Amino acid sequence: IYPGSFDPITNGHLDVIERASKLFDHVVVGVLSNNSKSPMFTAEERVRLIQEAVRSFPNVSVAHFEGLLVHYVEENKLDVIIKGLRAISDFEAEFQMASMNRRLGQGTETVFLMTATRYSFLSSSLIKEVFRFGGDINGLVPDHVLAYMKLKQR
Ligand code: PNS
């Protein structure tokens, strides 16, 4: 499972998903629906935007989950948590979460993929901020995501 808020999915996320799909038999993109951050998109919208983005990857599916990630992992008999690491600054929080998830999930491992350097500065929150103030985010999110953001803005 590749878990996240995906508010919205970026080309950095998509790069991790594509590479994970070559390493694992099946990848579930898990969208957290009870996010404490107030999201720009509903869980359903986020799932739909991801489904559209991963249409060409036959072994990738999209689901949303609530509550603890390890509970979803156990209920669905998933094996591995996949995370993308962008920079050293991600390390501390990811180390905490991987350690907690290994403890809670009785051994559930987290595998980290280094994000492509061309996307290593990307985050969904930065995308939203730049977009809100009229900056160009073309090429940083899938085209249909940008189109949907413009639609929502109107
Ligand atoms: O895209 P994000 O917001 O950085 O993803 C964070 C996410 C969804 C992976 C993390 O918040 C998470 O796993 N939340 C589910 C609740 C949970 O299990 N919390 C304890 C983590 S140790």
Short mmCIF file of C-alpha atoms and ligand atoms in Angstrom, two decimals:
data_model
loop_
_atom_site.label_atom_id
_atom_site.label_comp_id
_atom_site.label_asym_id
_atom_site.label_seq_id
_atom_site.Cartn_x
_atom_site.Cartn_y
_atom_site.Cartn_z
CA ILE A 1 0.00 0.00 0.00
CA TYR A 2 1.18 3.47 -0.90
CA PRO A 3 -0.70 5.65 1.61
CA GLY A 4 -1.19 9.40 1.61
CA SER A 5 -3.57 12.33 1.54
CA PHE A 6 -3.10 12.95 -2.20
CA ASP A 7 -4.75 16.38 -2.02
CA PRO A 8 -4.16 16.33 -4.96
CA ILE A 9 -1.95 13.64 -6.53
CA THR A 10 1.24 15.14 -8.03
CA ASN A 11 3.66 13.87 -10.66
CA GLY A 12 6.02 13.09 -7.77
CA HIS A 13 3.45 10.66 -6.30
CA LEU A 14 2.85 9.21 -9.75
CA ASP A 15 6.56 8.56 -10.23
CA VAL A 16 6.67 6.60 -6.95
CA ILE A 17 3.53 4.64 -7.92
CA GLU A 18 4.94 3.73 -11.32
CA ARG A 19 8.24 2.52 -9.85
CA ALA A 20 6.48 0.62 -7.02
CA SER A 21 4.26 -1.10 -9.61
CA LYS A 22 7.41 -2.59 -11.15
CA LEU A 23 8.67 -3.89 -7.79
CA PHE A 24 5.47 -5.38 -6.36
CA ASP A 25 2.77 -7.70 -7.76
CA HIS A 26 0.05 -5.27 -6.81
CA VAL A 27 0.00 -1.73 -5.44
CA VAL A 28 -2.96 -0.21 -3.61
CA VAL A 29 -2.89 3.57 -3.50
CA GLY A 30 -4.51 4.25 -0.11
CA VAL A 31 -6.19 7.62 0.28
CA LEU A 32 -6.63 8.78 3.87
CA SER A 33 -10.16 10.12 4.15
CA ASN A 34 -10.27 11.35 7.77
CA ASN A 35 -7.51 13.87 7.32
CA SER A 36 -7.11 16.51 10.01
CA LYS A 37 -5.73 18.94 7.43
CA SER A 38 -8.80 20.45 5.74
CA PRO A 39 -8.51 19.09 2.20
CA MET A 40 -9.19 20.94 -1.06
CA PHE A 41 -10.73 17.77 -2.54
CA THR A 42 -13.12 15.24 -1.00
CA ALA A 43 -11.87 11.67 -0.61
CA GLU A 44 -14.06 10.65 -3.56
CA GLU A 45 -12.55 13.36 -5.76
CA ARG A 46 -9.03 12.41 -4.73
CA VAL A 47 -9.71 8.72 -5.47
CA ARG A 48 -11.17 9.58 -8.88
CA LEU A 49 -8.23 11.80 -9.84
CA ILE A 50 -5.79 9.03 -8.87
CA GLN A 51 -7.79 6.35 -10.74
CA GLU A 52 -7.56 8.45 -13.88
CA ALA A 53 -3.81 8.94 -13.34
CA VAL A 54 -3.03 5.22 -12.89
CA ARG A 55 -5.30 3.91 -15.65
CA SER A 56 -2.34 2.62 -17.66
CA PHE A 57 -0.88 0.63 -14.74
CA PRO A 58 -2.75 -2.71 -14.67
CA ASN A 59 -1.54 -3.78 -11.22
CA VAL A 60 -2.43 -0.55 -9.39
CA SER A 61 -5.76 0.02 -7.63
CA VAL A 62 -7.06 2.90 -5.54
CA ALA A 63 -8.94 2.72 -2.23
CA HIS A 64 -9.69 5.03 0.63
CA PHE A 65 -9.20 4.21 4.27
CA GLU A 66 -10.00 5.75 7.63
CA GLY A 67 -8.35 5.29 10.98
CA LEU A 68 -5.03 3.59 11.43
CA LEU A 69 -3.06 2.54 8.38
CA VAL A 70 -1.92 -0.71 10.06
CA HIS A 71 -5.55 -1.73 10.64
CA TYR A 72 -6.26 -1.31 6.93
CA VAL A 73 -3.09 -3.26 6.14
CA GLU A 74 -4.14 -6.13 8.43
CA GLU A 75 -7.78 -6.23 7.31
CA ASN A 76 -6.77 -6.39 3.66
CA LYS A 77 -3.79 -8.72 4.19
CA LEU A 78 -1.35 -6.28 2.61
CA ASP A 79 2.38 -6.90 2.98
CA VAL A 80 4.35 -3.70 2.74
CA ILE A 81 3.88 0.03 3.25
CA ILE A 82 5.52 2.09 0.50
CA LYS A 83 6.60 5.67 1.11
CA GLY A 84 8.44 8.20 -1.00
CA LEU A 85 11.37 10.07 0.51
CA ARG A 86 12.11 13.48 -0.94
CA ALA A 87 14.80 14.88 1.29
CA ILE A 88 16.49 14.53 4.66
CA SER A 89 13.71 16.72 6.06
CA ASP A 90 11.21 13.90 5.41
CA PHE A 91 13.34 11.41 7.27
CA GLU A 92 12.46 12.18 10.87
CA ALA A 93 8.67 11.98 10.52
CA GLU A 94 8.92 8.94 8.24
CA PHE A 95 11.26 7.19 10.67
CA GLN A 96 8.74 7.78 13.47
CA MET A 97 5.81 6.52 11.40
CA ALA A 98 7.69 3.46 10.10
CA SER A 99 8.76 2.55 13.65
CA MET A 100 5.25 3.05 15.05
CA ASN A 101 3.68 1.10 12.20
CA ARG A 102 6.16 -1.75 12.66
CA ARG A 103 5.28 -1.89 16.34
CA LEU A 104 1.50 -1.56 15.90
CA GLY A 105 1.41 -3.83 12.89
CA GLN A 106 3.57 -6.49 14.52
CA GLY A 107 6.34 -6.33 12.00
CA THR A 108 4.74 -4.49 9.09
CA GLU A 109 7.68 -3.14 7.11
CA THR A 110 7.90 0.19 5.30
CA VAL A 111 9.88 0.37 2.07
CA PHE A 112 11.11 3.79 0.98
CA LEU A 113 11.62 4.87 -2.61
CA MET A 114 13.67 7.98 -3.28
CA THR A 115 11.58 10.36 -5.35
CA ALA A 116 12.87 11.42 -8.73
CA THR A 117 15.15 14.44 -8.25
CA ARG A 118 13.09 16.46 -10.72
CA TYR A 119 10.14 16.20 -8.31
CA SER A 120 12.00 16.23 -5.00
CA PHE A 121 10.79 19.77 -4.17
CA LEU A 122 7.13 18.95 -4.79
CA SER A 123 4.36 18.68 -2.25
CA SER A 124 0.58 18.84 -2.57
CA SER A 125 0.44 21.85 -0.21
CA LEU A 126 3.01 23.77 -2.26
CA ILE A 127 1.08 22.94 -5.43
CA LYS A 128 -2.13 24.29 -3.89
CA GLU A 129 -0.46 27.47 -2.65
CA VAL A 130 1.22 28.24 -5.98
CA PHE A 131 -2.00 27.49 -7.84
CA ARG A 132 -4.12 29.65 -5.51
CA PHE A 133 -1.93 32.66 -6.24
CA GLY A 134 -1.88 32.09 -9.98
CA GLY A 135 1.52 30.40 -10.37
CA ASP A 136 2.21 27.91 -13.16
CA ILE A 137 1.98 24.28 -11.97
CA ASN A 138 1.89 22.79 -15.46
CA GLY A 139 4.01 19.62 -15.59
CA LEU A 140 3.95 19.17 -11.81
CA VAL A 141 0.55 17.50 -11.63
CA PRO A 142 -1.18 15.30 -14.25
CA ASP A 143 -3.02 17.39 -16.89
CA HIS A 144 -6.46 16.19 -15.80
CA VAL A 145 -5.68 17.22 -12.20
CA LEU A 146 -4.75 20.73 -13.32
CA ALA A 147 -7.93 20.91 -15.42
CA TYR A 148 -10.00 19.82 -12.41
CA MET A 149 -8.32 22.37 -10.14
CA LYS A 150 -9.18 25.11 -12.64
CA LEU A 151 -12.76 23.85 -12.82
CA LYS A 152 -13.11 23.92 -9.03
CA GLN A 153 -11.64 27.40 -8.83
CA ARG A 154 -14.32 28.87 -11.07
O1 PNS B 1 0.33 12.43 2.24
P1 PNS B 1 0.53 12.51 3.73
O2 PNS B 1 -0.51 13.42 4.36
O3 PNS B 1 1.92 12.92 4.09
O4 PNS B 1 0.29 11.01 4.27
C1 PNS B 1 0.33 10.73 5.66
C2 PNS B 1 -0.30 9.36 5.94
C3 PNS B 1 -1.70 9.30 5.39
C4 PNS B 1 0.53 8.29 5.29
C5 PNS B 1 -0.29 9.19 7.48
O5 PNS B 1 -0.84 10.32 8.07
C6 PNS B 1 -1.08 7.96 7.92
O6 PNS B 1 -0.66 6.83 7.74
N1 PNS B 1 -2.29 8.21 8.50
C7 PNS B 1 -3.20 7.18 8.93
C8 PNS B 1 -3.38 7.21 10.44
C9 PNS B 1 -2.26 6.43 11.11
O7 PNS B 1 -2.07 5.24 10.90
N2 PNS B 1 -1.48 7.15 11.91
C10 PNS B 1 -0.34 6.61 12.62
C11 PNS B 1 0.88 6.60 11.72
S1 PNS B 1 2.26 5.98 12.56
#
